[in-house]
Amino acid sequence: MAFSTIDLLLRICLILAAYSHEVSRVDFDGAGGAARNDVVERGLGRGRPCPALPKTASECPLNVSDEEFEPVCVTRDALAELQQRRCMPGEKAPYYKDSDGIFRCACCGAPLWRPSAQFDQMPASRWPWPSLHSPPLKDDHGLPRVCHRGPGYGIRDKGPVTDQGLGAVGEVGCAHCGLHLGDYFDSEADGLDHYCINGVCMNTPGGKPGETCSPTVLEHTGPIAI
């Protein structure tokens, strides 16, 4: 059956409208009340160069004095922070608001996430770190300010690598200075679209340069299994 030019144009408009609706959909994750994108811009940033880890904390433009900062975020001698740093104003929600500022890289100050991206991955006893959804903030070229460097990065390979792009599970770091931030998960077991970030690697919204997320609880006494 032949279609007129007008019919074809109408069909194209309907398809574009449906696609626009799909991309703009958000839902609530039910764990912390934070909305997350149903559709992640998967692959964004793939193929660009990701910087190496800093060799020492002294390479960071900002002076961070927290004793956990270097072994967790720079040398990766510690696989995760031992202190629970939920990165919220008090011991529990409410979280910071977008009007308070943004989460930044503790090493170079690059903007990473808006507070509205934060949520509670449950059960909280298993996830004593701040959890954030996609997307991280973008740079002036429209690329994520977070690099996905893949599973195991920083344990053996600590040099420059190629970005695997948004949605790739494994280690994530600052796209500007290379600082280790945490890991990205995307499964029912470990959380869908779940950035699990070390609070000691981030500066809190409105915080002074060089400050990191303060410990919510001084010592994590239970088993850490991720």
PDB file of C-alpha atoms in Angstrom:
ATOM      1  CA  MET A   1       0.000   0.000   0.000  1.00  0.00           C
ATOM      2  CA  ALA A   2       1.444   3.381  -1.004  1.00  0.00           C
ATOM      3  CA  PHE A   3       1.636   6.280   1.436  1.00  0.00           C
ATOM      4  CA  SER A   4       1.385   9.927   0.557  1.00  0.00           C
ATOM      5  CA  THR A   5       4.111  12.355   1.600  1.00  0.00           C
ATOM      6  CA  ILE A   6       1.832  13.738   4.321  1.00  0.00           C
ATOM      7  CA  ASP A   7       1.149  10.225   5.683  1.00  0.00           C
ATOM      8  CA  LEU A   8       4.881   9.490   5.831  1.00  0.00           C
ATOM      9  CA  LEU A   9       5.596  12.760   7.634  1.00  0.00           C
ATOM     10  CA  LEU A  10       2.871  12.032  10.179  1.00  0.00           C
ATOM     11  CA  ARG A  11       4.253   8.548  10.836  1.00  0.00           C
ATOM     12  CA  ILE A  12       7.778   9.945  11.327  1.00  0.00           C
ATOM     13  CA  CYS A  13       6.466  12.537  13.790  1.00  0.00           C
ATOM     14  CA  LEU A  14       4.667   9.846  15.790  1.00  0.00           C
ATOM     15  CA  ILE A  15       7.817   7.701  15.949  1.00  0.00           C
ATOM     16  CA  LEU A  16       9.949  10.669  17.095  1.00  0.00           C
ATOM     17  CA  ALA A  17       7.386  11.615  19.731  1.00  0.00           C
ATOM     18  CA  ALA A  18       7.346   8.075  21.116  1.00  0.00           C
ATOM     19  CA  TYR A  19      11.153   7.986  21.211  1.00  0.00           C
ATOM     20  CA  SER A  20      11.294  11.356  22.975  1.00  0.00           C
ATOM     21  CA  HIS A  21       8.845  10.115  25.606  1.00  0.00           C
ATOM     22  CA  GLU A  22      10.903   6.950  26.164  1.00  0.00           C
ATOM     23  CA  VAL A  23      14.193   8.802  26.629  1.00  0.00           C
ATOM     24  CA  SER A  24      12.698  11.317  29.036  1.00  0.00           C
ATOM     25  CA  ARG A  25      11.045   8.721  31.288  1.00  0.00           C
ATOM     26  CA  VAL A  26      12.185   8.579  34.910  1.00  0.00           C
ATOM     27  CA  ASP A  27      11.046   6.421  37.772  1.00  0.00           C
ATOM     28  CA  PHE A  28      11.696   6.092  41.478  1.00  0.00           C
ATOM     29  CA  ASP A  29      14.043   3.394  42.686  1.00  0.00           C
ATOM     30  CA  GLY A  30      12.059   2.871  45.874  1.00  0.00           C
ATOM     31  CA  ALA A  31      15.188   2.744  48.031  1.00  0.00           C
ATOM     32  CA  GLY A  32      15.886   6.370  48.787  1.00  0.00           C
ATOM     33  CA  GLY A  33      13.233   8.279  46.870  1.00  0.00           C
ATOM     34  CA  ALA A  34      15.727   9.413  44.233  1.00  0.00           C
ATOM     35  CA  ALA A  35      14.578   9.462  40.640  1.00  0.00           C
ATOM     36  CA  ARG A  36      16.809   7.691  38.163  1.00  0.00           C
ATOM     37  CA  ASN A  37      16.896   7.651  34.388  1.00  0.00           C
ATOM     38  CA  ASP A  38      15.147   4.651  32.891  1.00  0.00           C
ATOM     39  CA  VAL A  39      17.314   5.122  29.838  1.00  0.00           C
ATOM     40  CA  VAL A  40      21.031   5.599  30.508  1.00  0.00           C
ATOM     41  CA  GLU A  41      23.112   7.198  27.748  1.00  0.00           C
ATOM     42  CA  ARG A  42      24.990   3.947  27.427  1.00  0.00           C
ATOM     43  CA  GLY A  43      28.364   4.141  25.774  1.00  0.00           C
ATOM     44  CA  LEU A  44      28.728   7.906  26.096  1.00  0.00           C
ATOM     45  CA  GLY A  45      32.444   8.651  26.394  1.00  0.00           C
ATOM     46  CA  ARG A  46      33.509   5.266  24.997  1.00  0.00           C
ATOM     47  CA  GLY A  47      36.864   5.382  23.221  1.00  0.00           C
ATOM     48  CA  ARG A  48      38.249   8.574  24.741  1.00  0.00           C
ATOM     49  CA  PRO A  49      41.479   8.433  26.795  1.00  0.00           C
ATOM     50  CA  CYS A  50      41.146   8.117  30.571  1.00  0.00           C
ATOM     51  CA  PRO A  51      44.009   9.512  32.683  1.00  0.00           C
ATOM     52  CA  ALA A  52      46.182   7.327  34.899  1.00  0.00           C
ATOM     53  CA  LEU A  53      45.819   7.252  38.658  1.00  0.00           C
ATOM     54  CA  PRO A  54      47.859   9.925  40.428  1.00  0.00           C
ATOM     55  CA  LYS A  55      51.035   8.339  41.833  1.00  0.00           C
ATOM     56  CA  THR A  56      50.802  10.157  45.170  1.00  0.00           C
ATOM     57  CA  ALA A  57      48.369  12.519  46.868  1.00  0.00           C
ATOM     58  CA  SER A  58      50.923  15.305  46.385  1.00  0.00           C
ATOM     59  CA  GLU A  59      50.112  15.263  42.649  1.00  0.00           C
ATOM     60  CA  CYS A  60      46.583  16.470  43.401  1.00  0.00           C
ATOM     61  CA  PRO A  61      45.987  20.196  42.870  1.00  0.00           C
ATOM     62  CA  LEU A  62      44.035  20.235  46.158  1.00  0.00           C
ATOM     63  CA  ASN A  63      45.645  19.409  49.491  1.00  0.00           C
ATOM     64  CA  VAL A  64      43.667  16.570  51.120  1.00  0.00           C
ATOM     65  CA  SER A  65      44.816  15.693  54.636  1.00  0.00           C
ATOM     66  CA  ASP A  66      42.407  12.815  55.358  1.00  0.00           C
ATOM     67  CA  GLU A  67      44.525   9.738  56.164  1.00  0.00           C
ATOM     68  CA  GLU A  68      42.288   7.412  54.130  1.00  0.00           C
ATOM     69  CA  PHE A  69      42.486   9.538  50.985  1.00  0.00           C
ATOM     70  CA  GLU A  70      45.799   8.357  49.512  1.00  0.00           C
ATOM     71  CA  PRO A  71      45.501   4.580  50.111  1.00  0.00           C
ATOM     72  CA  VAL A  72      41.871   4.454  48.933  1.00  0.00           C
ATOM     73  CA  CYS A  73      41.685   7.006  46.124  1.00  0.00           C
ATOM     74  CA  VAL A  74      45.266   7.332  44.835  1.00  0.00           C
ATOM     75  CA  THR A  75      47.467   4.266  45.347  1.00  0.00           C
ATOM     76  CA  ARG A  76      44.535   1.857  45.830  1.00  0.00           C
ATOM     77  CA  ASP A  77      46.477   0.003  48.518  1.00  0.00           C
ATOM     78  CA  ALA A  78      43.124  -0.128  50.339  1.00  0.00           C
ATOM     79  CA  LEU A  79      40.274  -1.517  48.233  1.00  0.00           C
ATOM     80  CA  ALA A  80      37.615   0.572  49.984  1.00  0.00           C
ATOM     81  CA  GLU A  81      37.343   3.055  52.814  1.00  0.00           C
ATOM     82  CA  LEU A  82      36.881   1.461  56.247  1.00  0.00           C
ATOM     83  CA  GLN A  83      34.930   4.398  57.623  1.00  0.00           C
ATOM     84  CA  GLN A  84      31.289   4.741  56.653  1.00  0.00           C
ATOM     85  CA  ARG A  85      30.941   7.992  54.756  1.00  0.00           C
ATOM     86  CA  ARG A  86      27.368   8.310  53.554  1.00  0.00           C
ATOM     87  CA  CYS A  87      28.017  11.852  52.301  1.00  0.00           C
ATOM     88  CA  MET A  88      24.941  13.448  53.815  1.00  0.00           C
ATOM     89  CA  PRO A  89      24.596  16.406  56.211  1.00  0.00           C
ATOM     90  CA  GLY A  90      23.767  14.198  59.223  1.00  0.00           C
ATOM     91  CA  GLU A  91      23.852  10.527  60.135  1.00  0.00           C
ATOM     92  CA  LYS A  92      20.910   9.769  57.860  1.00  0.00           C
ATOM     93  CA  ALA A  93      18.756  11.338  55.170  1.00  0.00           C
ATOM     94  CA  PRO A  94      17.696  13.927  54.093  1.00  0.00           C
ATOM     95  CA  TYR A  95      20.506  14.268  51.625  1.00  0.00           C
ATOM     96  CA  TYR A  96      22.098  17.451  50.396  1.00  0.00           C
ATOM     97  CA  LYS A  97      19.938  19.472  48.018  1.00  0.00           C
ATOM     98  CA  ASP A  98      21.004  20.642  44.574  1.00  0.00           C
ATOM     99  CA  SER A  99      20.847  24.186  45.923  1.00  0.00           C
ATOM    100  CA  ASP A 100      23.639  23.280  48.382  1.00  0.00           C
ATOM    101  CA  GLY A 101      26.141  22.662  45.588  1.00  0.00           C
ATOM    102  CA  ILE A 102      27.547  19.569  43.859  1.00  0.00           C
ATOM    103  CA  PHE A 103      29.744  16.601  44.660  1.00  0.00           C
ATOM    104  CA  ARG A 104      33.284  17.234  43.408  1.00  0.00           C
ATOM    105  CA  CYS A 105      36.474  15.248  42.956  1.00  0.00           C
ATOM    106  CA  ALA A 106      38.507  15.590  46.147  1.00  0.00           C
ATOM    107  CA  CYS A 107      41.769  15.674  44.159  1.00  0.00           C
ATOM    108  CA  CYS A 108      41.105  18.303  41.475  1.00  0.00           C
ATOM    109  CA  GLY A 109      37.689  19.764  42.322  1.00  0.00           C
ATOM    110  CA  ALA A 110      36.013  18.672  39.071  1.00  0.00           C
ATOM    111  CA  PRO A 111      32.204  18.552  39.379  1.00  0.00           C
ATOM    112  CA  LEU A 112      30.908  14.970  39.430  1.00  0.00           C
ATOM    113  CA  TRP A 113      27.240  14.607  40.502  1.00  0.00           C
ATOM    114  CA  ARG A 114      24.315  16.700  41.649  1.00  0.00           C
ATOM    115  CA  PRO A 115      22.966  15.716  45.095  1.00  0.00           C
ATOM    116  CA  SER A 116      19.653  14.718  43.496  1.00  0.00           C
ATOM    117  CA  ALA A 117      21.457  11.698  41.969  1.00  0.00           C
ATOM    118  CA  GLN A 118      22.087  10.192  45.430  1.00  0.00           C
ATOM    119  CA  PHE A 119      19.991   7.324  46.811  1.00  0.00           C
ATOM    120  CA  ASP A 120      20.167   4.485  49.343  1.00  0.00           C
ATOM    121  CA  GLN A 121      21.173   1.123  47.916  1.00  0.00           C
ATOM    122  CA  MET A 122      19.573  -1.454  50.187  1.00  0.00           C
ATOM    123  CA  PRO A 123      20.277  -3.162  52.474  1.00  0.00           C
ATOM    124  CA  ALA A 124      22.172  -0.185  53.915  1.00  0.00           C
ATOM    125  CA  SER A 125      24.276  -2.492  56.117  1.00  0.00           C
ATOM    126  CA  ARG A 126      25.918  -3.878  52.977  1.00  0.00           C
ATOM    127  CA  TRP A 127      26.473  -0.507  51.312  1.00  0.00           C
ATOM    128  CA  PRO A 128      28.062   1.945  53.791  1.00  0.00           C
ATOM    129  CA  TRP A 129      29.178   4.189  50.922  1.00  0.00           C
ATOM    130  CA  PRO A 130      27.279   6.889  49.021  1.00  0.00           C
ATOM    131  CA  SER A 131      25.293   5.553  46.068  1.00  0.00           C
ATOM    132  CA  LEU A 132      24.540   7.648  43.006  1.00  0.00           C
ATOM    133  CA  HIS A 133      22.635   7.153  39.775  1.00  0.00           C
ATOM    134  CA  SER A 134      23.499   8.170  36.226  1.00  0.00           C
ATOM    135  CA  PRO A 135      24.236  10.466  34.693  1.00  0.00           C
ATOM    136  CA  PRO A 136      27.341  12.084  36.140  1.00  0.00           C
ATOM    137  CA  LEU A 137      27.778  15.712  35.191  1.00  0.00           C
ATOM    138  CA  LYS A 138      29.191  16.476  31.739  1.00  0.00           C
ATOM    139  CA  ASP A 139      32.088  18.658  30.647  1.00  0.00           C
ATOM    140  CA  ASP A 140      31.982  21.459  28.095  1.00  0.00           C
ATOM    141  CA  HIS A 141      32.184  18.886  25.285  1.00  0.00           C
ATOM    142  CA  GLY A 142      29.154  16.961  26.515  1.00  0.00           C
ATOM    143  CA  LEU A 143      31.202  14.038  27.859  1.00  0.00           C
ATOM    144  CA  PRO A 144      30.817  12.515  31.344  1.00  0.00           C
ATOM    145  CA  ARG A 145      33.209  13.800  33.993  1.00  0.00           C
ATOM    146  CA  VAL A 146      33.547  10.177  35.152  1.00  0.00           C
ATOM    147  CA  CYS A 147      35.595   7.558  33.277  1.00  0.00           C
ATOM    148  CA  HIS A 148      34.593   3.875  33.263  1.00  0.00           C
ATOM    149  CA  ARG A 149      37.937   2.042  33.331  1.00  0.00           C
ATOM    150  CA  GLY A 150      36.619  -1.488  33.806  1.00  0.00           C
ATOM    151  CA  PRO A 151      36.814  -4.315  36.356  1.00  0.00           C
ATOM    152  CA  GLY A 152      40.016  -4.476  38.405  1.00  0.00           C
ATOM    153  CA  TYR A 153      41.526  -1.215  37.205  1.00  0.00           C
ATOM    154  CA  GLY A 154      43.967   0.216  39.741  1.00  0.00           C
ATOM    155  CA  ILE A 155      44.855  -3.143  41.249  1.00  0.00           C
ATOM    156  CA  ARG A 156      47.393  -4.046  38.567  1.00  0.00           C
ATOM    157  CA  ASP A 157      47.044  -1.591  35.695  1.00  0.00           C
ATOM    158  CA  LYS A 158      47.234   2.005  36.943  1.00  0.00           C
ATOM    159  CA  GLY A 159      48.178   3.791  33.744  1.00  0.00           C
ATOM    160  CA  PRO A 160      46.145   5.554  31.049  1.00  0.00           C
ATOM    161  CA  VAL A 161      43.394   3.437  29.492  1.00  0.00           C
ATOM    162  CA  THR A 162      40.490   3.833  27.085  1.00  0.00           C
ATOM    163  CA  ASP A 163      37.102   4.783  28.485  1.00  0.00           C
ATOM    164  CA  GLN A 164      34.551   1.967  28.218  1.00  0.00           C
ATOM    165  CA  GLY A 165      31.680   4.467  28.339  1.00  0.00           C
ATOM    166  CA  LEU A 166      28.604   4.985  30.501  1.00  0.00           C
ATOM    167  CA  GLY A 167      26.942   1.749  31.558  1.00  0.00           C
ATOM    168  CA  ALA A 168      30.171  -0.298  31.633  1.00  0.00           C
ATOM    169  CA  VAL A 169      30.502  -2.087  34.978  1.00  0.00           C
ATOM    170  CA  GLY A 170      33.692  -1.929  37.004  1.00  0.00           C
ATOM    171  CA  GLU A 171      36.011   0.766  38.324  1.00  0.00           C
ATOM    172  CA  VAL A 172      35.249   4.450  37.775  1.00  0.00           C
ATOM    173  CA  GLY A 173      37.481   7.473  38.187  1.00  0.00           C
ATOM    174  CA  CYS A 174      37.659  11.212  37.625  1.00  0.00           C
ATOM    175  CA  ALA A 175      37.945  11.932  33.899  1.00  0.00           C
ATOM    176  CA  HIS A 176      40.006  15.063  34.627  1.00  0.00           C
ATOM    177  CA  CYS A 177      42.722  13.905  37.055  1.00  0.00           C
ATOM    178  CA  GLY A 178      42.345  10.100  37.122  1.00  0.00           C
ATOM    179  CA  LEU A 179      41.485   9.797  40.823  1.00  0.00           C
ATOM    180  CA  HIS A 180      39.812   6.515  41.769  1.00  0.00           C
ATOM    181  CA  LEU A 181      36.215   7.103  42.847  1.00  0.00           C
ATOM    182  CA  GLY A 182      34.568   3.692  43.236  1.00  0.00           C
ATOM    183  CA  ASP A 183      32.731   1.131  41.131  1.00  0.00           C
ATOM    184  CA  TYR A 184      29.712   1.014  38.857  1.00  0.00           C
ATOM    185  CA  PHE A 185      27.186  -1.826  39.144  1.00  0.00           C
ATOM    186  CA  ASP A 186      24.144  -2.598  37.045  1.00  0.00           C
ATOM    187  CA  SER A 187      22.524  -5.798  38.293  1.00  0.00           C
ATOM    188  CA  GLU A 188      19.657  -6.878  40.516  1.00  0.00           C
ATOM    189  CA  ALA A 189      22.139  -8.162  43.114  1.00  0.00           C
ATOM    190  CA  ASP A 190      24.322  -5.053  43.384  1.00  0.00           C
ATOM    191  CA  GLY A 191      21.902  -2.368  42.253  1.00  0.00           C
ATOM    192  CA  LEU A 192      20.719  -1.119  38.888  1.00  0.00           C
ATOM    193  CA  ASP A 193      22.544   1.932  37.544  1.00  0.00           C
ATOM    194  CA  HIS A 194      24.496   2.096  40.808  1.00  0.00           C
ATOM    195  CA  TYR A 195      27.654   4.134  41.283  1.00  0.00           C
ATOM    196  CA  CYS A 196      29.104   2.999  44.624  1.00  0.00           C
ATOM    197  CA  ILE A 197      31.579   5.759  45.516  1.00  0.00           C
ATOM    198  CA  ASN A 198      34.113   6.179  48.314  1.00  0.00           C
ATOM    199  CA  GLY A 199      33.117   9.267  50.262  1.00  0.00           C
ATOM    200  CA  VAL A 200      36.759  10.055  51.039  1.00  0.00           C
ATOM    201  CA  CYS A 201      37.325  10.570  47.295  1.00  0.00           C
ATOM    202  CA  MET A 202      34.665  13.288  47.038  1.00  0.00           C
ATOM    203  CA  ASN A 203      34.179  16.816  48.284  1.00  0.00           C
ATOM    204  CA  THR A 204      30.693  17.485  49.674  1.00  0.00           C
ATOM    205  CA  PRO A 205      28.284  20.038  48.182  1.00  0.00           C
ATOM    206  CA  GLY A 206      29.324  23.436  49.468  1.00  0.00           C
ATOM    207  CA  GLY A 207      32.447  21.995  51.120  1.00  0.00           C
ATOM    208  CA  LYS A 208      35.812  23.752  51.193  1.00  0.00           C
ATOM    209  CA  PRO A 209      38.513  22.624  48.714  1.00  0.00           C
ATOM    210  CA  GLY A 210      40.480  19.718  50.165  1.00  0.00           C
ATOM    211  CA  GLU A 211      37.649  18.558  52.416  1.00  0.00           C
ATOM    212  CA  THR A 212      36.129  15.106  51.944  1.00  0.00           C
ATOM    213  CA  CYS A 213      32.889  13.511  53.095  1.00  0.00           C
ATOM    214  CA  SER A 214      33.089  13.173  56.877  1.00  0.00           C
ATOM    215  CA  PRO A 215      32.666   9.747  58.493  1.00  0.00           C
ATOM    216  CA  THR A 216      29.054   8.999  59.357  1.00  0.00           C
ATOM    217  CA  VAL A 217      30.194   6.108  61.559  1.00  0.00           C
ATOM    218  CA  LEU A 218      33.857   5.946  62.600  1.00  0.00           C
ATOM    219  CA  GLU A 219      34.430   2.280  61.897  1.00  0.00           C
ATOM    220  CA  HIS A 220      32.648  -0.263  59.729  1.00  0.00           C
ATOM    221  CA  THR A 221      32.344  -3.280  62.005  1.00  0.00           C
ATOM    222  CA  GLY A 222      30.398  -5.662  59.780  1.00  0.00           C
ATOM    223  CA  PRO A 223      31.589  -7.631  56.763  1.00  0.00           C
ATOM    224  CA  ILE A 224      32.171  -5.707  53.552  1.00  0.00           C
ATOM    225  CA  ALA A 225      31.167  -7.771  50.548  1.00  0.00           C
ATOM    226  CA  ILE A 226      30.713  -6.306  47.095  1.00  0.00           C
TER     227      ILE A 226
END
